Structure formats: C-alpha cells, structure tokens
Amino acid sequence: MSAPTANGNEAGPHVELRRVTKHYGAVTAISDLSLKVEKGSFTALLGPSGCGKSTLLRMIAGLEAITAGQCFIDSVDVTDVPPAQRRIAMVFQSYALYPHMTVRQNIAFSLSVAGAPRKVQHERALEVARILQLESYLDRRPAELSGGQRQRVAIGRALVRKPEVFLFDEPLSNLDAKLRVQMRLELAKLHADLRTTMIYVTHDQTEAMTLADKIVVLDKGTISQVGSPLDLYNHPANKFVAAFIGSPSMNFFGAEIAAAHDGVASVVLPGGRGARARVRNDARPDGPVELGVRPEHLALTSADDPAAAFSGSVVIVERLGSATILYIDTPAGPLIAQGEGNLAARPGETIGLALSEANVHLFGPTGEAL
Amino acid sequence: MSAAAGLADDAVAAVSARRLSRLRNVNLLGLVATVATVLAAIVCAFPLYWGLITTFKPEDEIVRPGVQLWPEHFTFQNYWHVLTTTKIGVWYVNSLVTSAGVTVIVLAMAAGAGYAISQLDFPGRRIFWGLILASFMVPIPALIVTHFELMSQFHWINTWAGVIAPQLIAPITVIIYKQFFDSVPKDFREAAAIDGATEFQLLFRIYLPMNWGITTALAIITFIGAWNLFLWPFVAVTTDDQMNITVGITQVHDAFGVSYGRDLAVAMLAALPVAIVYLVFQRKVTQAIMLSAGIKG
C-alpha cells in the first residue's frame, strides 16, 4: 500500500485512518478500520449500500465525529479539526449547489465567506470555469443547468479551494448512463491534470474499476480487500469481493476437493465431473468448498464434449451486441455465461460449459479465497 | 354499404347526444355554482360597498330612513374634514413605524430562533422548543395587564417602543421558520461548513435566501397584523400624537360626535394601505395564512 502510485508521485500516506470506529448509538457503522491513501492517488471506496463507505468519507471530511481512532491528513492529526480547516473539498451526490446563487457565486462561495476581494473571487471563478468549460454559464442559476453541468459546477466549487484532498460522495449517481460515462472520463482527465489525491465513494464497480488506481472494498464497516482494480478482479481475497466485482456477477456452487498438490486442487463438481483449480501453496483444503467462476470465463462447448464441466439447458438469452449473456440451468444450479459477440445459442438448447484452471476460484467455509 | 353507413351515423349521433347531455349537466352545475359564489361575494362585499358610498354622502342623507345605494349628492366633505382637522398624518406615521418595526424585529428574531432550534445542537434546545410551542397556547390579550405594567416600569407608555415590544411575541413565526429550515437538505449545510461558512453566514447567505418566499409571506402577514392591531396600541397610548391609525379612528368619533360619514371615511383611510398591500401581494398573503394554519403550501 505504500508502493509508488501509478502516476509516479512520491509514495507516502497522504490520508491515513488509524483504527477508526464509528458508532451510531448501538449500531457500529465502522469497526476498527485502518487505511492509508497515497498522495496523488485516486482511491475508490466501493461497497454495497450500508457498508459504511460514505460514513468513512464523511469522517475524513470531518462531517462525522470519529468515535475512536485517528484521522491524519499530510501527517497532521485532524481527528478534531473542523472540516473547513482540513484542506479538503467535497463533491456531494446531490451536488448541493445553492439554488439562489449563480454559477459564479456558487463556485466562489468559499472565497466569499473567507472575505476574499470581489476581483479575486471573479478571477478564480473564471479560471475554474475555464477548466470545466463553464464560462458561458457563469451567470446562470443551477436550475437552468443540465445534470452534467451542475455536476461540473459542484466540482468547480471544490476546485476553487485548491484542496489537498478531493472527496467525492457518489457524484455520478444522479446522472443518466450516457452522461455518467462522459463525466467519468472528465473526472479521469481532471485527476490526470491535477494529480491531487482523490477519494471517491461509489457502489458502482464500473466507476471504481475505470477511475481508481486503488480500490478499497468495504463490507459491514470493515475492509474486505484493498488492491488495484485488476487485483480485485483476478485475485479476490474472499467470496464477497469475488461476488461484488464483475458484471454479471461470479457464479458460485458447492464442490468437493478430492486432492490438492503443488498449488493445484482437483475438485469434484455437482453432477460428478471433475475440474482443477489453482490454490495457494500453503492452503490445505479438504472437504466441501465453494467454486467460483466468472460468466466470461465459462467457455461454451457442445453438451457431449468430454472437456465440459457441466451441461445444461439455456433458459434466457440476452444479446447486448458486443456480448451475449446466457442463463443456463445446470445440475449445479442456475449459471450465467457470457461470450463475446453474438452467440448462436437459443433458449431450450442444451450446451456444455468448460472451465479453465486459471480462472477458477475456490473459497473456504468462511468465504476466504483458497 | 349504405346499411353500414347508417349504423355509423347512428353511432355518431348517439355519442354526440351523450356528450351534449354531459355538457348540459356540467353547465348546469357550473351555473349554479357561479350564481352561488357571486351571491356570496355580494353578501361579503356589500358592507364594504355600503361603508364606501356612505363616506361620499352628506350626513343628512346618511341618517335619512330607507336604502339608498348611490349618493344623491356626491361629496368629499367627510374625507376633507378628516384630512384637515385630525392628526391622521401622524397616526399614519405611527402605524407605519410601529408595524414596520414589529415586522423587522419579529422576522429577525424568529429566523434566528427557528434556525437555532432547527440546526444547532445546544443544551436546552428541546426545552426552548417546548416553551415556544407552549407560548403558542397563551392568548396574548390575557397578558395585556402584565404587558402594561412592564411597559409602564420601562417608561415606554406613549412611545413607539411600548407599542412594539409586546407585539414581538410571535411563536408561530418561529415554528414556521423551524419547519422550513428543517426541510433544507443537510448537504447544503455540510457543503457550506466545508467551505468555511460560520453559522451567521449559513443563516443569512444560505438558509434565509433559500426560504425568501416564506420570509416575504411572513413579513406581509406580520405587517398587516401589526397595522390592524387595536387593543394593545389603544391601551399603551394615551396621547393623540402617539396614536396608531386604528386608535385614531376612535378619536374622530369622540371629538366630533357621532358622524357616520367621517367615522367611515377615516376607517377607509386606515384600511387603505393594508388593502393595497393585500392586492399587490395577494398570493403571498394566502400562502402565509395557509402556513399559519399549518398547511405547508
């Protein structure tokens, strides 16, 4: 975690949470969590609703008091420092643009409350508006802007403060799918240009995978796994991460380990056929495990192919143009398979599904990857 | 072919007949409703009309038996008399100053109190809120003796301050502001907090401007209430020069004997500013009345 970041900035924690806990009455939202975020990195906090990702961001922002533990920004303990003095800026899901102010006034609000001269406010607002291509909207009010423009104003309001750390709380959730892709690209460009530390909360794994150089997967107030997007995709630390990363989600079914040797386990699949899976050298699994395989790693073959791990009947076919998703009933239960392009499979057809050793994941009884 | 055409014609005729009958029902209902509304409006407006035309009649015509819907001899004498022989100008100024004073102070206090109770976390917040709700249940006229005693001790009898001070108890305004500040999404507050805004900046630059419509509505209704108030200004003021217009009316009656024309003329002049305010800000006044009744418009 303290390795040099992808953009080449000097390594070192810029934001650090040390053993933080957050209670809301009897409910524990965050439990004894520690995290380091490197300077200049783009870190995504990813997890389902209620996992504590927004709470964590708000604790970094100073909007939520930390029940126990410490928060550091630039090696300074800011646990009890008010939000305005933490040199952070935050972009909210709702944009939180003041409806009675123009774009210019919204962007310059922090300068205005700090008592900056009007001329400075205008210059800085204009400078930020140029970066975000908002010059022609400076005298409009938020109600007269589209969703994407509002989002840019919200980013502008954060930019004008020249913060040390940008915090984003699901900033693209209110946009339609097309605009979300566009804004995603703009955020990536912005990060490449500014090289400022960005912490980004999302429940959308695509956003996290495409934007972040490090993803922190949260589950029930604890960190499930931290790693690069491809680490998480290829080497999930547990069943929760494996299920959360990837769309369509990974297929899981019960299996029995027959033998494990030199990092390779032989498993018996439901229906009696066998398969091989890579496991950690120190893993000594035996007995029932869960086998996980991503839909895109299930190879379609004919039902009587001896290499097929399963055969099953196609129930539904979804054609996306670039890919085809098949919902198949098998002896192991319902499975999802995805193939590139337009596959010839039709509902009712019986097909075979083959597994490749490199893409099979095994999880132990507590969900940990073997 | 012709049979089919005949059938189609019959169907069209049937549909038209049904529509006509429905229209007739609607029209009949509409007509009845319109007539009833117009009659109700006439009943409500008639005393106002009667008062207004009375001010344009000479006194002998006013006291003459019978109903006379239009003056026989049209005269401005009553208005002329009121404007030239009474202190109506001073009364207007007194009313204007005290009503504006009450409006500004009530809104400033209520906005501050509403904001504090809605947004700030301080010890005793719930008790304050309880007290404000409880004070809403105390009828102000019941406190009039206490108020008089207090103002008297302050030496504020016969002063603008004495007229204004007891009118500053306006729990309903605090309640309305609190309700509206409660409904402002907390993201605004948090965004402003990150931007470094103080509580005063939050109130005056975010919360109040975002609820400007409510402030306007409350200002109008508070002003009208203060302008129309009679009992307290009547008790708190004993000299002609400090009277409000509502109290001044009684002086016209006392000084010049019973003269319906003059009494009504001064009443019309007293009501004129409020009527103008109402006509200009009709929608806002309605909104404020609805808010006061607890219906969030």
XYZ file of C-alpha atoms in Angstrom:
667
model
C 0.000 0.000 0.000
C 2.920 2.320 0.372
C 4.294 1.488 -3.069
C 4.754 4.310 -5.603
C 1.490 5.349 -7.175
C 0.610 4.815 -10.784
C 1.134 8.475 -11.728
C 4.634 8.449 -10.355
C 4.119 10.733 -7.375
C 6.254 10.177 -4.338
C 4.808 7.463 -2.154
C 3.605 8.088 1.391
C 0.257 8.217 3.096
C -1.499 11.473 2.390
C -4.632 10.470 4.202
C -4.456 7.908 6.938
C -7.110 6.404 9.143
C -5.799 4.627 12.208
C -8.093 2.107 13.864
C -11.178 4.239 13.403
C -14.540 3.175 14.749
C -17.897 4.842 14.323
C -20.952 4.024 16.406
C -24.452 5.386 15.887
C -25.981 4.513 19.240
C -25.852 0.739 19.464
C -25.088 0.360 15.741
C -21.469 0.042 14.632
C -21.014 1.602 11.195
C -17.202 1.320 11.028
C -15.252 -1.130 13.093
C -11.538 -0.721 13.914
C -10.607 0.247 10.361
C -7.165 1.361 9.204
C -6.411 2.741 5.753
C -3.622 4.639 4.017
C -4.180 6.687 0.891
C -1.095 7.749 -1.048
C -0.510 11.300 -2.240
C -1.837 11.884 -5.732
C -3.695 8.577 -5.893
C -7.273 8.005 -6.960
C -8.775 5.716 -4.362
C -12.278 4.337 -4.617
C -14.261 3.222 -1.588
C -16.515 0.549 -3.005
C -19.239 -1.479 -1.411
C -22.969 -2.111 -1.251
C -25.428 0.240 0.453
C -24.897 0.383 4.203
C -21.315 -0.899 4.128
C -20.014 2.323 5.698
C -18.230 3.846 2.705
C -19.977 7.231 2.902
C -19.508 7.292 6.678
C -15.803 6.720 6.155
C -15.594 9.576 3.630
C -17.556 11.871 5.922
C -15.180 11.053 8.777
C -12.247 12.056 6.575
C -14.145 15.263 5.698
C -14.849 15.966 9.361
C -18.608 15.879 8.871
C -18.919 12.866 11.179
C -17.206 12.643 14.532
C -14.910 9.639 14.929
C -15.976 7.513 17.888
C -12.496 6.011 18.320
C -9.242 6.156 16.370
C -7.453 8.932 14.481
C -7.507 10.599 11.080
C -4.365 12.120 9.572
C -4.059 14.360 6.527
C -0.495 15.108 5.471
C 0.718 13.536 8.722
C -1.295 16.045 10.774
C -3.837 14.619 13.191
C -7.120 16.199 12.048
C -9.410 14.000 14.132
C -10.843 17.008 15.981
C -10.211 19.656 13.305
C -13.303 21.291 11.721
C -13.993 20.431 8.058
C -13.054 23.874 6.739
C -9.543 23.609 8.194
C -8.735 20.164 6.799
C -7.797 21.480 3.332
C -10.254 19.114 1.732
C -13.090 19.706 -0.708
C -16.094 17.503 -1.155
C -18.459 16.889 -4.036
C -21.857 15.651 -2.883
C -24.171 13.200 -4.585
C -26.901 15.858 -4.634
C -24.369 18.480 -5.908
C -25.555 20.761 -3.050
C -25.497 23.823 -5.309
C -27.108 26.850 -3.691
C -30.213 27.405 -5.824
C -30.393 31.167 -5.216
C -26.829 31.800 -6.388
C -25.419 31.936 -9.891
C -22.760 29.507 -11.073
C -20.145 32.203 -10.438
C -21.390 32.767 -6.876
C -21.584 29.049 -6.223
C -18.018 28.482 -7.379
C -16.693 31.489 -5.472
C -18.704 30.834 -2.295
C -15.758 29.563 -0.231
C -13.702 32.612 -1.258
C -16.597 34.899 -0.489
C -17.107 33.559 3.058
C -13.365 33.822 3.598
C -13.630 37.525 2.727
C -11.573 37.427 -0.495
C -11.825 40.620 -2.584
C -14.551 40.521 -5.205
C -11.992 40.800 -8.000
C -10.129 37.737 -6.751
C -13.402 35.821 -6.460
C -14.305 36.626 -10.067
C -10.862 35.760 -11.385
C -10.700 32.432 -9.597
C -14.263 31.534 -10.566
C -13.431 32.303 -14.180
C -10.209 30.296 -14.019
C -12.079 27.249 -12.680
C -14.931 27.752 -15.132
C -12.405 27.644 -17.981
C -11.012 24.315 -16.771
C -14.525 22.879 -16.587
C -15.827 24.633 -19.715
C -18.444 26.546 -17.783
C -17.540 30.102 -18.880
C -20.773 30.658 -20.755
C -22.884 29.517 -17.800
C -21.329 31.699 -15.109
C -24.382 33.934 -14.726
C -26.948 31.145 -14.768
C -28.553 29.611 -11.741
C -28.345 25.850 -11.056
C -31.980 25.322 -12.086
C -31.067 26.496 -15.595
C -28.324 23.873 -15.995
C -28.348 20.232 -17.084
C -27.325 17.440 -14.696
C -23.814 17.228 -16.159
C -23.311 20.999 -15.962
C -24.476 21.013 -12.337
C -22.014 18.278 -11.559
C -19.241 20.325 -13.159
C -20.225 23.346 -11.050
C -20.048 21.163 -7.933
C -16.570 20.061 -8.983
C -15.713 23.700 -9.691
C -16.749 24.673 -6.200
C -14.333 22.064 -4.889
C -11.556 23.051 -7.330
C -11.607 26.740 -6.424
C -10.431 25.953 -2.907
C -7.244 24.310 -4.252
C -7.623 21.472 -1.745
C -5.077 18.891 -0.703
C -7.654 16.120 -0.986
C -10.801 15.822 -3.084
C -13.614 13.761 -1.638
C -16.376 12.537 -3.915
C -19.541 11.023 -2.465
C -21.208 9.087 -5.295
C -21.022 12.150 -7.541
C -22.357 10.495 -10.681
C -25.317 8.627 -9.200
C -27.867 11.222 -10.273
C -26.786 11.268 -13.911
C -28.146 9.167 -16.743
C -26.000 6.319 -18.092
C -24.589 8.245 -21.056
C -23.707 11.334 -19.058
C -22.176 9.188 -16.352
C -19.712 7.737 -18.851
C -18.856 11.238 -20.093
C -18.382 12.638 -16.588
C -16.304 9.612 -15.646
C -13.945 10.474 -18.449
C -13.831 14.117 -17.370
C -13.015 13.126 -13.795
C -10.229 10.849 -15.005
C -8.812 13.732 -17.093
C -9.111 16.094 -14.158
C -7.174 13.721 -11.931
C -4.510 13.250 -14.602
C -4.156 17.062 -14.895
C -4.261 17.973 -11.204
C -2.561 14.914 -9.699
C -4.361 15.696 -6.446
C -5.335 12.961 -4.021
C -8.889 11.904 -4.723
C -11.070 9.627 -2.614
C -14.185 8.509 -4.369
C -17.162 6.711 -2.845
C -19.277 4.597 -5.138
C -21.389 1.480 -5.183
C -20.837 1.199 -8.932
C -17.952 -1.177 -9.561
C -17.549 0.054 -13.144
C -16.839 3.581 -11.871
C -14.389 2.240 -9.315
C -12.643 -0.062 -11.798
C -12.315 2.593 -14.503
C -11.350 5.588 -12.380
C -9.365 4.329 -9.431
C -5.815 3.134 -9.192
C -6.693 1.598 -5.846
C -9.999 0.179 -4.694
C -10.987 -0.367 -1.081
C -13.850 -2.860 -0.894
C -15.913 -2.413 2.248
C -18.327 -4.852 3.814
C -20.273 -4.198 7.008
C -17.917 -1.499 8.223
C -14.678 -3.372 7.637
C -12.241 -3.548 4.740
C -12.733 -6.697 2.695
C -9.830 -6.116 0.329
C -7.580 -3.307 -0.910
C -5.910 -3.510 -4.263
C -5.724 -2.387 -7.854
C -8.818 -2.983 -9.989
C -7.228 -5.973 -11.737
C -6.010 -7.434 -8.441
C -9.539 -7.422 -7.183
C -10.871 -8.902 -10.402
C -8.253 -11.611 -10.799
C -7.413 -12.408 -7.202
C -10.385 -11.693 -4.972
C -9.459 -12.215 -1.331
C -12.859 -13.614 -0.447
C -16.229 -14.577 -1.784
C -17.719 -11.133 -1.007
C -15.170 -9.326 -3.208
C -15.437 -12.020 -5.885
C -19.208 -11.565 -5.982
C -19.100 -7.776 -5.850
C -16.506 -7.200 -8.575
C -17.527 -8.140 -12.100
C -20.749 -7.877 -14.008
C -22.612 -10.172 -14.423
C -21.635 -11.460 -11.019
C -19.438 -14.522 -10.481
C -21.171 -17.943 -10.456
C -20.819 -19.939 -7.238
C -21.630 -23.552 -6.491
C -20.609 -26.172 -3.989
C -17.812 -28.627 -4.805
C -15.691 -31.230 -3.062
C -11.890 -31.135 -3.049
C -10.547 -34.558 -3.941
C -6.846 -33.706 -3.695
C -4.503 -30.687 -3.541
C -0.892 -30.752 -4.587
C 1.662 -28.102 -5.608
C -0.856 -25.297 -5.690
C -3.416 -27.159 -7.771
C -6.567 -28.724 -6.363
C -8.727 -31.348 -8.030
C -12.383 -30.791 -7.305
C -15.468 -32.872 -7.894
C -18.291 -30.799 -9.338
C -22.015 -31.307 -8.846
C -23.019 -33.862 -11.452
C -19.857 -35.889 -10.861
C -17.433 -34.350 -13.354
C -14.062 -33.012 -12.222
C -12.130 -29.767 -12.582
C -8.817 -28.311 -11.493
C -8.250 -25.035 -9.684
C -5.203 -23.122 -8.534
C -4.905 -22.660 -4.784
C -2.336 -21.054 -2.505
C 0.653 -23.315 -1.811
C 0.016 -23.081 1.906
C -3.645 -23.932 1.516
C -4.550 -27.345 2.872
C -8.130 -27.609 1.841
C -10.255 -30.648 2.135
C -13.921 -31.309 2.140
C -16.641 -29.006 0.846
C -15.674 -25.684 -0.707
C -17.354 -23.155 -2.961
C -16.200 -22.844 -6.507
C -16.494 -19.520 -8.266
C -16.167 -18.809 -11.934
C -16.901 -15.583 -13.782
C -19.526 -15.739 -16.547
C -16.964 -14.564 -19.113
C -14.656 -17.436 -18.125
C -17.171 -20.181 -18.846
C -16.364 -21.499 -22.304
C -19.320 -22.719 -24.360
C -18.967 -26.128 -25.931
C -21.193 -28.969 -27.061
C -23.122 -30.892 -24.396
C -21.319 -34.165 -25.139
C -17.814 -32.622 -25.111
C -15.761 -34.633 -22.533
C -13.974 -31.380 -21.580
C -17.265 -29.802 -20.487
C -17.626 -29.440 -16.724
C -21.390 -29.119 -16.987
C -24.106 -29.446 -19.479
C -27.297 -27.514 -19.129
C -30.286 -26.044 -20.822
C -30.327 -22.410 -21.967
C -33.218 -20.548 -20.336
C -32.779 -16.941 -21.427
C -30.505 -15.290 -23.982
C -29.628 -11.593 -23.639
C -27.977 -10.094 -26.692
C -26.049 -6.872 -25.976
C -24.461 -6.577 -29.405
C -20.876 -6.705 -28.176
C -21.631 -9.734 -25.980
C -24.266 -12.381 -25.321
C -25.357 -13.391 -21.832
C -26.845 -16.855 -21.330
C -28.838 -18.003 -18.292
C -28.421 -21.763 -18.061
C -29.996 -24.426 -15.829
C -27.347 -26.992 -14.823
C -27.069 -29.778 -12.207
C -25.008 -27.280 -10.152
C -27.906 -24.817 -10.230
C -28.542 -21.792 -12.460
C -25.375 -20.385 -14.065
C -24.649 -17.276 -16.118
C -22.269 -17.451 -19.069
C -21.101 -14.573 -21.220
C -19.498 -14.766 -24.609
C -18.185 -12.109 -26.966
C -20.264 -11.069 -29.963
C -23.500 -12.667 -30.984
C -23.592 -16.310 -29.867
C -25.739 -18.801 -31.743
C -27.313 -20.305 -28.577
C -31.115 -20.344 -28.323
C -33.467 -20.855 -25.369
C -34.178 -24.563 -24.808
C -30.903 -25.658 -26.379
C -28.606 -27.963 -24.341
C -24.994 -26.810 -24.224
C -21.786 -27.707 -22.436
C -19.704 -25.365 -20.254
C -15.952 -25.784 -19.829
C -13.775 -24.385 -17.019
C -10.143 -23.364 -17.321
C -7.860 -23.935 -14.365
C -6.504 -20.385 -14.335
C -9.930 -18.819 -13.960
C -11.464 -20.996 -11.283
C -11.590 -19.629 -7.730
C -12.080 -21.726 -4.615
C -13.442 -20.328 -1.369
C -13.300 -21.972 2.029
C -16.171 -22.399 4.504
C -15.770 -18.826 5.852
C -15.591 -17.351 2.367
C -11.827 -16.793 2.248
C -10.047 -17.482 -1.053
C -8.002 -20.673 -1.031
C -72.590 -0.352 -47.700
C -75.488 2.036 -47.027
C -76.586 -0.063 -44.018
C -73.079 0.220 -42.640
C -73.059 3.971 -43.231
C -76.419 4.261 -41.458
C -75.084 2.359 -38.471
C -72.042 4.606 -38.313
C -74.279 7.714 -38.447
C -76.416 6.331 -35.605
C -73.322 5.664 -33.516
C -72.009 9.193 -34.114
C -75.408 10.660 -33.221
C -75.551 8.614 -30.004
C -72.070 9.747 -28.961
C -72.935 13.383 -29.732
C -76.136 13.124 -27.708
C -74.255 11.674 -24.755
C -71.637 14.426 -24.948
C -74.319 17.129 -25.171
C -76.166 15.752 -22.181
C -72.896 15.587 -20.222
C -72.105 19.167 -21.241
C -75.575 20.261 -20.186
C -75.046 18.651 -16.750
C -71.681 20.313 -16.346
C -73.035 23.684 -17.456
C -75.985 23.476 -15.105
C -73.746 22.612 -12.171
C -71.306 25.338 -13.172
C -74.103 27.874 -13.466
C -75.479 27.049 -10.016
C -72.006 27.233 -8.507
C -71.288 30.548 -10.232
C -74.554 32.105 -9.076
C -73.976 30.886 -5.506
C -70.410 32.239 -5.499
C -71.460 35.603 -6.917
C -74.245 35.883 -4.318
C -71.799 35.018 -1.513
C -69.338 37.590 -2.867
C -72.080 40.248 -2.957
C -73.089 39.462 0.634
C -69.440 39.752 1.735
C -68.678 42.863 -0.282
C -71.902 44.734 0.431
C -70.912 46.136 3.869
C -67.665 47.391 2.322
C -69.553 48.975 -0.557
C -72.110 50.445 1.876
C -69.309 51.890 4.018
C -67.540 53.327 0.979
C -70.597 55.071 -0.541
C -71.580 56.359 2.885
C -68.292 58.295 3.015
C -69.383 60.145 -0.149
C -72.819 61.126 1.239
C -73.627 64.237 3.266
C -74.581 63.452 6.893
C -78.310 64.274 6.425
C -78.510 61.818 3.545
C -76.783 59.138 5.654
C -79.260 59.327 8.525
C -82.312 59.566 6.222
C -84.527 56.418 6.511
C -84.568 53.979 3.607
C -81.951 52.262 1.492
C -80.009 54.482 -0.860
C -77.461 52.548 -2.899
C -75.848 55.602 -4.535
C -75.293 59.113 -3.082
C -77.849 61.707 -4.163
C -75.312 64.464 -3.569
C -71.763 63.189 -4.068
C -69.305 64.835 -1.623
C -65.676 64.580 -0.452
C -66.521 66.640 2.622
C -66.029 63.741 5.047
C -62.541 62.979 3.697
C -61.653 66.649 3.588
C -62.729 67.050 7.181
C -60.738 64.026 8.394
C -57.629 65.047 6.450
C -57.686 68.675 7.545
C -58.936 68.606 11.132
C -57.453 65.389 12.578
C -53.882 64.135 13.129
C -54.322 61.368 10.604
C -50.874 62.056 9.088
C -49.183 61.498 12.462
C -51.294 58.399 13.079
C -50.229 57.017 9.696
C -46.575 57.601 10.550
C -47.030 55.972 13.974
C -48.741 52.958 12.420
C -46.107 52.688 9.714
C -43.155 52.920 12.114
C -44.561 50.524 14.710
C -45.799 47.997 12.135
C -42.516 48.067 10.214
C -40.594 47.829 13.495
C -42.639 44.844 14.638
C -42.203 43.155 11.236
C -38.430 43.591 11.046
C -37.750 42.605 14.663
C -40.175 39.650 14.664
C -38.667 38.236 11.467
C -35.082 38.710 12.628
C -35.782 37.088 15.989
C -37.938 34.305 14.598
C -35.451 33.436 11.848
C -32.626 33.303 14.380
C -34.636 31.268 16.872
C -36.011 28.962 14.183
C -32.500 28.394 12.802
C -31.027 27.719 16.243
C -33.731 25.230 17.181
C -33.673 23.579 13.781
C -29.939 23.401 13.105
C -27.866 23.903 16.232
C -27.224 21.379 18.926
C -27.103 23.167 22.278
C -28.138 22.223 25.805
C -31.786 23.007 26.483
C -32.780 23.043 22.816
C -35.787 20.797 23.442
C -36.852 22.879 26.432
C -36.730 26.067 24.330
C -38.762 24.392 21.645
C -41.281 23.192 24.231
C -41.564 26.711 25.654
C -42.140 28.201 22.223
C -44.853 25.641 21.495
C -46.384 26.268 24.919
C -46.377 30.058 24.450
C -48.392 29.493 21.286
C -51.257 28.372 23.534
C -51.344 31.551 25.669
C -53.827 34.149 24.354
C -51.996 37.476 24.060
C -54.956 39.604 25.364
C -54.701 37.623 28.627
C -51.271 39.193 29.148
C -52.346 42.752 28.487
C -52.300 43.880 32.140
C -48.852 42.341 32.652
C -47.606 43.989 29.482
C -48.963 47.350 30.571
C -47.290 47.020 33.961
C -43.993 46.047 32.345
C -44.072 48.826 29.744
C -45.001 51.272 32.451
C -41.958 50.219 34.500
C -39.811 50.675 31.396
C -41.385 54.166 30.972
C -42.403 53.063 27.491
C -46.063 54.063 27.703
C -46.844 56.554 24.923
C -43.747 55.547 22.960
C -43.203 53.543 19.772
C -41.093 51.064 21.765
C -44.019 50.496 24.127
C -46.356 49.772 21.228
C -43.833 47.484 19.525
C -42.375 45.404 22.399
C -45.388 43.253 23.417
C -46.109 42.506 19.753
C -42.775 40.742 19.393
C -44.147 37.539 20.898
C -44.688 35.586 17.682
C -44.194 31.847 18.304
C -45.991 30.882 15.101
C -43.318 32.678 13.044
C -40.572 30.735 14.860
C -42.448 27.481 14.280
C -42.837 28.175 10.558
C -39.182 29.126 10.143
C -38.084 25.998 12.029
C -40.258 23.816 9.825
C -38.743 25.301 6.685
C -35.164 25.194 7.938
C -35.741 21.545 8.895
C -36.649 20.790 5.304
C -33.425 22.252 3.824
C -31.288 19.229 2.817
C -28.306 18.831 5.143
C -25.949 18.643 2.156
C -26.203 22.447 1.825
C -25.164 22.900 5.418
C -22.303 20.436 5.090
C -21.079 21.905 1.804
C -21.060 25.360 3.393
C -19.324 24.012 6.501
C -16.549 22.576 4.315
C -16.348 25.956 2.557
C -15.757 27.561 5.953
C -19.088 29.351 6.458
C -19.964 30.446 10.001
C -23.426 29.911 11.492
C -24.343 33.542 10.732
C -23.208 33.139 7.134
C -25.177 29.919 6.914
C -28.324 31.661 8.154
C -28.045 34.874 6.187
C -26.457 33.554 2.988
C -27.963 30.081 2.642
C -30.998 29.376 4.803
C -32.799 32.730 4.614
C -32.275 33.324 0.873
C -33.360 29.745 0.175
C -36.595 30.459 2.078
C -37.066 34.012 0.789
C -40.658 33.326 -0.255
C -41.558 32.364 3.308
C -39.874 35.467 4.704
C -41.832 37.662 2.297
C -45.113 35.951 3.151
C -44.453 36.181 6.889
C -43.393 39.825 6.570
C -46.633 40.769 4.840
C -48.887 38.950 7.257
C -46.966 40.272 10.299
C -47.169 43.826 8.928
C -50.895 43.545 8.263
C -51.446 42.081 11.742
C -49.469 44.871 13.400
C -51.213 47.559 11.315
C -54.671 46.252 12.179
C -53.950 45.707 15.887
C -56.219 47.816 18.062
C -56.317 46.615 21.659
C -52.679 46.973 22.684
C -51.971 50.327 20.952
C -55.237 51.569 22.484
C -54.004 50.600 25.976
C -50.380 51.642 25.536
C -51.012 55.117 24.111
C -52.983 57.937 25.657
C -51.793 60.992 23.718
C -53.025 61.981 20.240
C -49.507 62.331 18.915
C -48.517 58.706 19.627
C -51.687 57.025 18.418
C -51.819 54.492 15.647
C -54.397 54.931 12.927
C -56.613 52.194 14.408
C -56.761 54.077 17.708
C -57.062 57.425 15.952
C -60.412 56.364 14.481
C -61.916 56.390 17.963
C -60.693 59.955 18.472
C -62.564 61.165 15.391
C -65.712 59.694 16.857
C -65.121 61.260 20.280
C -64.103 64.706 19.134
C -66.768 65.325 16.524
C -69.738 63.451 17.905
C -71.453 60.649 16.027
C -70.766 61.337 12.374
C -71.030 58.151 10.353
C -69.600 59.726 7.243
C -66.437 60.945 8.982
C -66.050 57.740 11.013
C -66.272 55.634 7.908
C -64.000 57.975 5.941
C -61.218 57.622 8.492
C -61.839 53.858 8.638
C -61.460 53.691 4.837
C -58.234 55.688 5.001
C -56.953 53.418 7.788
C -57.676 50.289 5.775
C -56.305 51.671 2.503
C -52.595 50.765 2.945
C -53.463 47.248 4.083
C -55.846 46.831 1.164
C -53.116 47.957 -1.235
C -50.570 45.583 0.365
C -53.109 42.781 0.117
C -53.948 43.475 -3.515
C -50.284 43.649 -4.526
C -49.168 40.587 -2.562
C -52.386 38.567 -2.700
C -50.695 35.233 -3.391
C -48.094 35.686 -0.677
C -50.748 36.607 1.882
C -52.772 33.496 1.049
C -49.611 31.403 1.316
C -48.805 32.930 4.710
C -52.320 32.294 6.010
C -52.051 28.679 4.884
C -48.660 28.370 6.584
C -50.036 29.827 9.795
C -52.827 27.270 9.669
C -50.191 24.537 9.491
C -50.750 23.697 5.843
C -47.415 23.780 4.095
C -48.164 25.284 0.665
